[in-house]
Tab-separated table of C-alpha atoms and ligand atoms in Angstrom:
chain	number	residue	atom	x	y	z
A	1	MET	CA	-44.477	-29.418	-4.115
A	2	LYS	CA	-41.996	-31.610	-5.656
A	3	LEU	CA	-38.493	-33.234	-5.629
A	4	VAL	CA	-36.597	-33.200	-8.189
A	5	LEU	CA	-33.580	-35.937	-9.026
A	6	VAL	CA	-31.422	-35.378	-12.033
A	7	ILE	CA	-28.872	-38.037	-12.462
A	8	ILE	CA	-26.729	-36.562	-15.306
A	9	GLU	CA	-23.047	-37.184	-16.890
A	10	ASP	CA	-19.550	-35.237	-14.069
A	11	ASN	CA	-19.898	-33.349	-18.361
A	12	ASP	CA	-22.390	-31.806	-17.809
A	13	ALA	CA	-23.457	-30.839	-13.503
A	14	VAL	CA	-20.636	-27.483	-14.199
A	15	ALA	CA	-23.312	-25.642	-16.785
A	16	LEU	CA	-26.310	-27.002	-15.679
A	17	MET	CA	-25.572	-25.827	-12.013
A	18	ASP	CA	-24.902	-22.893	-13.482
A	19	ALA	CA	-28.502	-22.754	-14.932
A	20	LEU	CA	-30.020	-24.021	-12.036
A	21	ILE	CA	-28.400	-21.045	-9.631
A	22	GLU	CA	-28.972	-17.905	-12.655
A	23	HIS	CA	-33.063	-19.444	-12.657
A	24	ARG	CA	-33.088	-19.774	-9.161
A	25	PHE	CA	-33.734	-23.029	-8.275
A	26	GLY	CA	-32.134	-24.474	-5.244
A	27	ALA	CA	-30.385	-27.888	-5.548
A	28	THR	CA	-28.326	-29.613	-4.053
A	29	LYS	CA	-25.148	-31.743	-5.767
A	30	LEU	CA	-24.289	-35.296	-4.741
A	31	ALA	CA	-21.749	-37.401	-6.455
A	32	SER	CA	-23.484	-40.800	-7.616
A	33	THR	CA	-22.457	-44.103	-9.001
A	34	GLY	CA	-24.114	-45.760	-11.491
A	35	GLY	CA	-25.323	-48.664	-11.405
A	36	PHE	CA	-24.753	-50.412	-14.969
A	37	LEU	CA	-21.332	-48.592	-16.078
A	38	LEU	CA	-19.867	-48.808	-12.237
A	39	ARG	CA	-18.789	-44.783	-12.781
A	40	GLY	CA	-18.958	-41.594	-11.082
A	41	ASN	CA	-22.143	-39.739	-13.355
A	42	THR	CA	-23.496	-36.376	-10.713
A	43	THR	CA	-27.305	-36.495	-8.717
A	44	VAL	CA	-28.579	-32.536	-8.781
A	45	MET	CA	-31.972	-32.666	-6.068
A	46	ILE	CA	-33.988	-29.624	-6.476
A	47	GLY	CA	-36.718	-28.491	-4.826
A	48	ALA	CA	-39.484	-26.765	-7.082
A	49	GLU	CA	-42.728	-25.411	-6.445
A	50	ASP	CA	-44.969	-27.491	-8.937
A	51	SER	CA	-46.002	-24.705	-11.136
A	52	ARG	CA	-42.025	-24.730	-12.046
A	53	ILE	CA	-41.094	-28.554	-13.481
A	54	ASP	CA	-41.950	-27.571	-17.044
A	55	GLU	CA	-38.817	-24.733	-17.024
A	56	LEU	CA	-36.235	-26.896	-14.684
A	57	ILE	CA	-37.343	-29.647	-17.074
A	58	GLU	CA	-36.724	-27.112	-19.979
A	59	LEU	CA	-33.753	-26.534	-19.010
A	60	VAL	CA	-32.641	-30.339	-18.051
A	61	ARG	CA	-33.267	-31.042	-21.581
A	62	ARG	CA	-31.609	-27.848	-22.993
A	63	ILE	CA	-28.294	-28.833	-20.989
A	64	CYS	CA	-27.643	-32.216	-20.930
A	65	LYS	CA	-27.550	-33.646	-24.735
A	66	PRO	CA	-27.538	-37.504	-25.142
A	67	ARG	CA	-24.485	-38.512	-26.696
A	68	LYS	CA	-22.672	-41.690	-27.013
A	69	ARG	CA	-20.068	-42.969	-25.101
A	70	ILE	CA	-17.253	-46.084	-26.127
A	71	VAL	CA	-16.789	-46.874	-22.117
A	72	PRO	CA	-14.259	-50.567	-22.082
A	73	GLN	CA	-15.505	-53.449	-20.437
A	74	THR	CA	-14.505	-54.165	-17.020
A	75	THR	CA	-14.060	-56.332	-14.530
A	76	GLY	CA	-14.457	-54.329	-10.929
A	77	GLU	CA	-11.798	-51.801	-11.395
A	78	ILE	CA	-9.254	-54.181	-13.553
A	79	PRO	CA	-9.633	-53.625	-17.647
A	80	SER	CA	-9.618	-56.161	-19.680
A	81	PRO	CA	-8.865	-57.097	-22.381
A	82	ALA	CA	-12.673	-57.899	-24.363
A	83	ALA	CA	-14.077	-55.379	-26.909
A	84	PRO	CA	-15.066	-51.034	-26.149
A	85	PHE	CA	-18.612	-51.938	-26.439
A	86	GLU	CA	-20.826	-48.094	-27.346
A	87	VAL	CA	-24.050	-46.697	-24.861
A	88	ASP	CA	-25.555	-43.495	-24.513
A	89	ALA	CA	-23.955	-40.631	-22.247
A	90	GLY	CA	-24.939	-37.743	-21.275
A	91	GLY	CA	-29.037	-37.086	-21.526
A	92	ALA	CA	-30.462	-37.091	-18.219
A	93	THR	CA	-32.623	-39.773	-15.833
A	94	LEU	CA	-35.352	-38.384	-13.914
A	95	PHE	CA	-37.233	-38.880	-11.288
A	96	VAL	CA	-39.855	-36.731	-10.300
A	97	LEU	CA	-41.950	-37.112	-6.597
A	98	ASP	CA	-44.458	-35.389	-5.132
A	99	ILE	CA	-43.603	-33.653	-1.475
A	100	ASN	CA	-46.029	-34.039	1.083
A	101	ARG	CA	-43.905	-31.591	3.453
A	102	PHE	CA	-41.425	-28.463	2.914
A	103	GLU	CA	-40.160	-26.536	5.775
A	104	LYS	CA	-37.000	-25.231	6.507
A	105	ILE	CA	-35.785	-24.592	9.953
B	1	2BA	P1	-25.552	-46.342	-15.451
B	1	2BA	O1	-26.762	-47.580	-15.074
B	1	2BA	O2	-24.242	-46.451	-14.139
B	1	2BA	O3	-25.987	-46.780	-17.193
B	1	2BA	C1	-25.510	-45.645	-17.692
B	1	2BA	C2	-26.347	-46.125	-19.169
B	1	2BA	O4	-25.689	-47.532	-19.733
B	1	2BA	C3	-27.000	-46.166	-19.437
B	1	2BA	O5	-27.611	-45.080	-19.878
B	1	2BA	C4	-27.630	-47.481	-20.921
B	1	2BA	O6	-27.421	-45.883	-21.802
B	1	2BA	C5	-27.131	-48.231	-20.397
B	1	2BA	N1	-27.271	-49.269	-20.209
B	1	2BA	C6	-27.489	-49.480	-18.221
B	1	2BA	N2	-28.175	-50.425	-18.001
B	1	2BA	C7	-27.607	-50.792	-19.028
B	1	2BA	C8	-28.139	-52.584	-19.733
B	1	2BA	N3	-28.762	-53.443	-18.390
B	1	2BA	N4	-27.799	-53.008	-21.124
B	1	2BA	C9	-27.268	-51.801	-21.472
B	1	2BA	N5	-27.152	-51.155	-21.164
B	1	2BA	C10	-27.014	-50.306	-19.951
B	1	2BA	P2	-29.096	-44.538	-19.472
B	1	2BA	O7	-30.141	-44.519	-18.637
B	1	2BA	O8	-29.226	-42.363	-20.256
B	1	2BA	O9	-28.973	-43.820	-17.160
B	1	2BA	C11	-27.784	-43.277	-16.193
B	1	2BA	C12	-27.420	-43.507	-15.420
B	1	2BA	O10	-29.304	-42.659	-14.595
B	1	2BA	C13	-27.293	-44.506	-14.981
B	1	2BA	O11	-26.007	-45.159	-14.528
B	1	2BA	C14	-27.807	-44.708	-13.635
B	1	2BA	O12	-26.719	-43.768	-12.922
B	1	2BA	C15	-29.152	-43.788	-13.872
B	1	2BA	N6	-30.965	-44.671	-13.849
B	1	2BA	C16	-30.798	-44.628	-15.300
B	1	2BA	N7	-32.067	-45.478	-15.039
B	1	2BA	C17	-32.740	-45.155	-13.656
B	1	2BA	C18	-33.408	-45.951	-12.645
B	1	2BA	N8	-34.025	-46.661	-13.765
B	1	2BA	N9	-33.604	-46.100	-10.949
B	1	2BA	C19	-32.809	-46.146	-10.310
B	1	2BA	N10	-30.969	-44.933	-11.238
B	1	2BA	C20	-30.878	-44.629	-13.152
């Protein structure tokens, strides 16, 4: 058993959750905030059998496509007059963790 943490853009969340349901993966969706941009993103926790991890990663790859995004600079919450900058957005950041024990009570 593995726990896969998938951090994605909010824009991709609905499509990914739909695909996870369709492919019968159990998942929990959390609202999260990126440490660099300090903007909302989505973290999805998925517990899955080891044999299904490649299938899961392929699903994420198909739905969460990388793209560029222009981001205004801010000082805390306040927009700054400094030039906006470009970051890679979309795509997904995944962590695959070993799980010692999984129970539903
Ligand atoms: P953020 O930390 O808000 O980062 C958003 C995007 O900003 C990053 O996309 C990257 O393109 C850029 N970026 C991040 N740190 C940077 C830096 N020091 N200098 C220049 N550009 C930088 P991703 O790398 O695809 O990451 C997307 C989101 O995934 C991150 O949002 C964060 O929430 C999470 N993440 C990425 N790496 C992580 C890690 N090692 N541990 C935990 N979470 C991570």
